[in-house]
Coordinates of C-alpha atoms in Angstrom, one line a residue:
M1 CA 0.0 0.0 0.0
L2 CA 0.9 3.7 -0.1
L3 CA 0.4 6.2 2.6
K4 CA -1.2 9.2 0.9
E5 CA -2.3 11.6 3.6
N6 CA -2.9 11.9 7.4
I7 CA 0.2 10.0 8.2
P8 CA 0.5 9.6 12.0
V9 CA 3.3 11.4 13.7
T10 CA 3.9 8.3 15.7
Y11 CA 4.5 6.3 12.5
V12 CA 7.0 8.9 11.1
F13 CA 9.1 9.3 14.3
G14 CA 8.6 5.6 15.2
K15 CA 11.1 4.9 12.3
I16 CA 13.9 6.8 14.1
K17 CA 12.7 6.3 17.7
K18 CA 15.9 4.6 18.8
E19 CA 18.2 7.1 17.2
L20 CA 16.3 10.0 18.8
I21 CA 16.5 8.4 22.2
M22 CA 20.3 7.9 21.9
V23 CA 20.7 11.5 20.7
A24 CA 18.7 12.9 23.6
I25 CA 20.8 10.9 26.1
Y26 CA 24.0 12.0 24.4
A27 CA 23.0 15.7 24.2
S28 CA 21.9 15.7 27.9
A29 CA 25.1 14.0 29.0
I30 CA 27.2 16.6 27.2
Y31 CA 25.2 19.4 28.9
L32 CA 25.7 17.8 32.3
V33 CA 29.4 17.3 31.8
H34 CA 29.8 21.0 30.8
Q35 CA 27.8 22.1 33.9
Y36 CA 29.5 20.0 36.5
Y37 CA 33.0 19.7 35.2
D38 CA 33.2 23.2 33.7
L39 CA 34.6 22.1 30.4
R40 CA 33.9 25.4 28.7
E41 CA 37.1 25.3 26.8
V42 CA 35.9 22.3 24.9
S43 CA 34.0 24.1 22.2
I44 CA 33.7 23.6 18.5
P45 CA 33.0 26.6 16.2
L46 CA 29.5 26.4 14.7
T47 CA 31.0 26.7 11.2
V48 CA 32.4 23.1 11.5
P49 CA 29.1 21.3 11.8
T50 CA 27.6 23.8 9.3
I51 CA 30.1 22.8 6.6
L52 CA 29.7 19.2 7.5
G53 CA 25.9 19.4 7.4
T54 CA 26.0 21.0 4.0
I55 CA 28.1 18.2 2.6
I56 CA 25.8 15.6 4.2
S57 CA 22.7 17.4 2.8
L58 CA 24.1 17.1 -0.7
L59 CA 25.0 13.5 -0.3
L60 CA 21.5 12.7 1.2
A61 CA 19.8 14.6 -1.6
F62 CA 21.8 12.6 -4.2
R63 CA 20.9 9.3 -2.4
S64 CA 17.2 10.2 -2.1
N65 CA 17.1 11.0 -5.8
Q66 CA 18.7 7.6 -6.7
A67 CA 16.3 5.8 -4.3
Y68 CA 13.3 7.6 -5.7
G69 CA 14.5 6.7 -9.2
R70 CA 14.4 3.0 -8.4
W71 CA 10.9 3.4 -6.9
W72 CA 9.6 5.4 -9.8
E73 CA 11.0 2.9 -12.3
A74 CA 9.2 0.1 -10.5
R75 CA 6.0 2.1 -10.7
I76 CA 6.5 2.7 -14.4
L77 CA 7.0 -1.0 -15.0
W78 CA 3.8 -1.9 -13.2
G79 CA 2.0 0.8 -15.1
G80 CA 3.1 -0.9 -18.3
I81 CA 1.8 -4.2 -16.9
V82 CA -1.6 -2.6 -16.4
N83 CA -1.7 -1.5 -20.0
D84 CA -0.4 -4.8 -21.4
C85 CA -3.0 -6.7 -19.3
R86 CA -5.8 -4.7 -20.9
T87 CA -4.2 -5.1 -24.3
I88 CA -3.9 -8.8 -24.2
T89 CA -7.5 -9.1 -23.0
R90 CA -8.8 -6.9 -25.7
Q91 CA -6.8 -8.8 -28.3
V92 CA -8.1 -12.2 -27.1
L93 CA -11.7 -11.0 -26.9
T94 CA -11.7 -9.2 -30.3
F95 CA -9.3 -11.3 -32.4
V96 CA -11.1 -14.6 -31.7
D97 CA -14.4 -14.6 -33.5
S98 CA -17.0 -16.4 -31.3
S99 CA -19.8 -16.5 -33.9
I100 CA -18.8 -20.2 -34.6
D101 CA -18.2 -22.7 -31.9
G102 CA -18.8 -20.0 -29.3
D103 CA -18.7 -22.1 -26.2
E104 CA -15.3 -23.6 -26.9
K105 CA -13.8 -20.3 -27.9
W106 CA -15.3 -18.6 -24.9
A107 CA -13.8 -21.2 -22.6
L108 CA -10.4 -20.7 -24.0
K109 CA -10.6 -16.9 -24.0
E110 CA -11.8 -16.9 -20.4
R111 CA -9.0 -19.2 -19.4
I112 CA -6.3 -16.9 -20.9
V113 CA -7.8 -13.8 -19.3
K114 CA -8.1 -15.3 -15.8
R115 CA -4.6 -16.7 -16.1
Q116 CA -3.3 -13.2 -16.8
I117 CA -4.9 -12.1 -13.6
A118 CA -3.2 -14.9 -11.7
W119 CA 0.1 -13.9 -13.4
C120 CA -0.2 -10.4 -11.8
Y121 CA -0.8 -11.7 -8.3
S122 CA 1.9 -14.3 -8.6
L123 CA 4.5 -11.7 -9.8
S124 CA 3.6 -9.4 -6.9
R125 CA 4.2 -12.1 -4.4
H126 CA 7.3 -13.4 -6.2
L127 CA 8.9 -10.0 -6.0
R128 CA 8.2 -9.8 -2.3
K129 CA 9.6 -13.3 -1.6
Q130 CA 6.2 -14.6 -0.7
D131 CA 4.4 -17.8 -1.8
A132 CA 3.6 -17.0 -5.4
K133 CA 1.2 -19.9 -5.7
Q134 CA -1.1 -18.7 -2.9
N135 CA -4.8 -18.1 -3.8
L136 CA -4.3 -18.7 -7.5
E137 CA -6.9 -21.6 -7.7
A138 CA -9.7 -19.1 -8.2
F139 CA -8.2 -18.0 -11.5
L140 CA -6.5 -21.1 -12.9
S141 CA -7.8 -24.4 -14.3
D142 CA -7.0 -27.7 -12.6
D143 CA -4.4 -28.4 -15.3
D144 CA -2.7 -25.0 -14.8
V145 CA -2.6 -25.6 -11.0
R146 CA -0.9 -29.0 -11.6
N147 CA 1.6 -27.4 -14.1
I148 CA 2.8 -24.8 -11.6
R149 CA 2.8 -27.1 -8.6
N150 CA 6.5 -28.0 -8.7
V151 CA 8.0 -24.8 -10.4
D152 CA 10.0 -22.2 -8.6
H153 CA 9.3 -19.2 -10.9
V154 CA 5.5 -19.2 -11.0
P155 CA 5.1 -16.0 -13.2
L156 CA 7.5 -17.4 -15.8
A157 CA 5.5 -20.7 -15.9
L158 CA 2.2 -18.9 -16.3
N159 CA 3.6 -16.8 -19.1
E160 CA 4.7 -20.0 -20.8
L161 CA 1.2 -21.4 -20.5
Q162 CA -0.1 -18.3 -22.1
G163 CA 2.2 -18.9 -25.0
H164 CA 1.0 -22.5 -25.4
D165 CA -2.6 -21.3 -25.6
L166 CA -1.6 -18.7 -28.1
R167 CA -0.1 -21.4 -30.2
T168 CA -3.4 -23.4 -29.8
L169 CA -5.4 -20.4 -31.1
Y170 CA -3.2 -20.3 -34.2
K171 CA -3.2 -24.0 -34.9
L172 CA -7.0 -24.1 -34.6
G173 CA -7.2 -21.2 -37.1
W174 CA -9.0 -19.0 -34.6
V175 CA -6.4 -16.3 -35.1
N176 CA -4.3 -15.6 -38.2
E177 CA -0.5 -15.3 -38.2
Y178 CA -0.5 -11.5 -38.0
Q179 CA -2.8 -11.6 -34.9
Q180 CA -0.6 -14.3 -33.4
V181 CA 2.5 -12.2 -33.8
T182 CA 0.8 -9.2 -32.3
M183 CA -0.3 -11.1 -29.2
D184 CA 3.1 -12.8 -28.9
G185 CA 4.6 -9.3 -28.8
T186 CA 2.3 -8.4 -25.8
L187 CA 3.5 -11.6 -24.0
T188 CA 7.1 -10.5 -24.7
S189 CA 6.3 -7.1 -23.1
F190 CA 5.2 -9.0 -20.0
M191 CA 8.5 -10.7 -19.8
N192 CA 10.4 -7.5 -20.2
S193 CA 8.4 -5.8 -17.4
M194 CA 9.0 -8.8 -15.1
G195 CA 12.7 -8.8 -15.9
G196 CA 12.9 -5.1 -15.1
C197 CA 11.2 -5.6 -11.7
E198 CA 13.6 -8.5 -10.9
R199 CA 16.5 -6.3 -11.9
I200 CA 15.4 -3.7 -9.4
K201 CA 14.8 -6.4 -6.7
N202 CA 18.1 -8.2 -7.2
T203 CA 20.3 -5.1 -7.7
V204 CA 21.4 -4.1 -4.2
F205 CA 21.9 -0.4 -3.5
P206 CA 25.7 0.1 -2.8
A207 CA 26.2 -0.8 0.8
T208 CA 29.4 1.3 1.1
Y209 CA 27.5 4.4 0.0
S210 CA 24.9 3.9 2.7
V211 CA 27.4 3.2 5.4
Y212 CA 29.6 6.2 4.6
I213 CA 26.6 8.6 4.7
H214 CA 25.3 7.0 8.0
W215 CA 28.7 7.5 9.6
L216 CA 28.9 11.1 8.5
V217 CA 25.5 11.8 9.9
L218 CA 26.6 10.2 13.2
F219 CA 29.7 12.3 13.3
F220 CA 27.7 15.4 12.6
V221 CA 25.4 14.6 15.5
L222 CA 28.4 14.0 17.8
L223 CA 29.8 17.5 17.0
L224 CA 26.6 19.4 17.1
P225 CA 26.1 19.7 21.0
F226 CA 29.6 21.1 21.4
S227 CA 28.8 23.9 18.9
L228 CA 25.4 24.8 20.3
M229 CA 26.3 24.5 24.0
E230 CA 27.9 28.0 24.4
S231 CA 25.0 29.8 22.7
F232 CA 22.0 27.9 23.8
G233 CA 22.9 26.0 27.0
I234 CA 20.2 23.5 28.0
L235 CA 18.2 24.4 24.9
Q236 CA 20.8 22.7 22.8
V237 CA 19.2 19.4 23.8
P238 CA 15.9 19.9 21.9
L239 CA 17.8 21.7 19.1
V240 CA 20.1 18.8 18.6
I241 CA 17.2 16.4 18.6
A242 CA 15.3 18.5 16.1
I243 CA 18.2 18.9 13.7
S244 CA 19.2 15.3 14.0
S245 CA 15.7 14.0 13.3
A246 CA 15.7 15.8 10.0
F247 CA 18.8 14.1 8.8
F248 CA 17.7 10.7 10.2
L249 CA 14.3 11.0 8.5
I250 CA 15.7 11.8 5.1
E251 CA 18.2 8.9 5.4
K252 CA 15.4 6.5 6.5
M253 CA 13.2 7.7 3.6
A254 CA 15.9 6.9 1.1
I255 CA 16.5 3.5 2.6
H256 CA 12.7 2.6 2.3
L257 CA 12.4 4.0 -1.3
Q258 CA 15.4 2.2 -2.6
D259 CA 13.7 -1.2 -2.3
P260 CA 10.2 -0.9 -3.7
F261 CA 9.4 -4.7 -3.4
E262 CA 9.9 -5.3 0.4
N263 CA 6.3 -5.4 1.5
M264 CA 6.5 -2.0 3.3
P265 CA 4.0 1.0 3.3
T266 CA 6.4 2.8 0.9
D267 CA 6.4 -0.1 -1.6
T268 CA 5.1 0.1 -5.1
P269 CA 1.5 -1.0 -4.5
T270 CA 1.6 -4.1 -6.5
T271 CA -1.2 -5.8 -4.7
A272 CA -3.5 -2.9 -5.2
I273 CA -2.5 -2.7 -8.8
S274 CA -3.2 -6.4 -9.3
R275 CA -6.6 -6.0 -7.7
K276 CA -7.4 -3.2 -10.1
I277 CA -6.3 -5.3 -13.1
E278 CA -8.5 -8.1 -11.8
Q279 CA -11.5 -5.7 -11.7
D280 CA -10.8 -4.3 -15.2
L281 CA -10.3 -7.7 -16.9
K282 CA -13.4 -9.2 -15.3
Q283 CA -15.4 -6.3 -16.5
M284 CA -14.1 -6.8 -20.0
L285 CA -15.1 -10.5 -19.8
K286 CA -18.5 -9.6 -18.4
D287 CA -19.1 -7.1 -21.2
E288 CA -18.1 -9.7 -23.8
M289 CA -20.1 -12.6 -22.4
P290 CA -23.6 -11.4 -23.5
Q291 CA -22.4 -11.0 -27.1
V292 CA -21.0 -14.5 -27.1
T293 CA -24.2 -15.9 -25.6
D294 CA -26.3 -14.0 -28.2
M295 CA -24.1 -15.4 -31.1
V296 CA -24.5 -19.0 -29.8
T297 CA -28.2 -18.5 -29.4
N298 CA -28.5 -17.1 -32.9
N299 CA -26.5 -20.0 -34.3
Q300 CA -28.8 -22.5 -32.6
Q301 CA -31.9 -20.8 -33.8
Q302 CA -30.5 -20.8 -37.4
K303 CA -29.8 -24.5 -37.1
Q304 CA -33.2 -25.2 -35.8
A305 CA -34.8 -23.2 -38.6
A306 CA -32.8 -25.0 -41.2
F307 CA -33.9 -28.3 -39.7
Y308 CA -37.6 -27.4 -39.8
I309 CA -37.2 -26.3 -43.5
L310 CA -35.7 -29.6 -44.3

């Protein structure tokens, strides 16, 4: 899911609760040491943390942009999946003429569309390292369930089954070779989107970059009380906490955004997108079903009329 608005303050600061507690203890300890041991000569000019804070801000901004780029690319890939799901459904429903042998054709078209819905849910769970076979029985035939029972990469297996059914449509003459090539291109687009998501998932953000920035932030926090003590006294404690929280929050935000498939509130909402795809594709099936039923009924009436004439 995505948190849009009315985000609780407890949720925001809960992410850096441990860090803020440690900063509060450290800043208070520095104040007490200055008061009871009269270490006024231990003072750091404010320009030192100012320069360091500026450098850290630039590094955090760069890292946040890179993390958001990964998140946004994941969202673009899933936006492409939405479009391709609607496209493959439209192609199946419109390319295959149901005026003849409507029941058989309708069964195959329905199987392909529902399998595509299952593919979206399985890919979402696969990217999050969850059970990709969970709750797919509602969309798959018994044969499909048996075919994916012992496979590790469920979305890949489902896409392969889509290819087999596409070949069946072509062999039966229900689509021509140009339509077959077009639909195969849509299936290839699914593979490209899945590969892009897996690339983001499996490409780890450089750990050294994260560690260096984190240590710089800690060093900045360690210097800050010594620079603020002379001017603000006891007030340096809340000031240090407030300034530190800003740096910690930005750092934590970048950490969450850099991995958009970790089943966190900041993830790309793949489950919600899959649910929307399910609604759209089922609506397209529902809109098509009366037309198929009417065609079958008309064919039956024509056959009966021909029988009576004979």
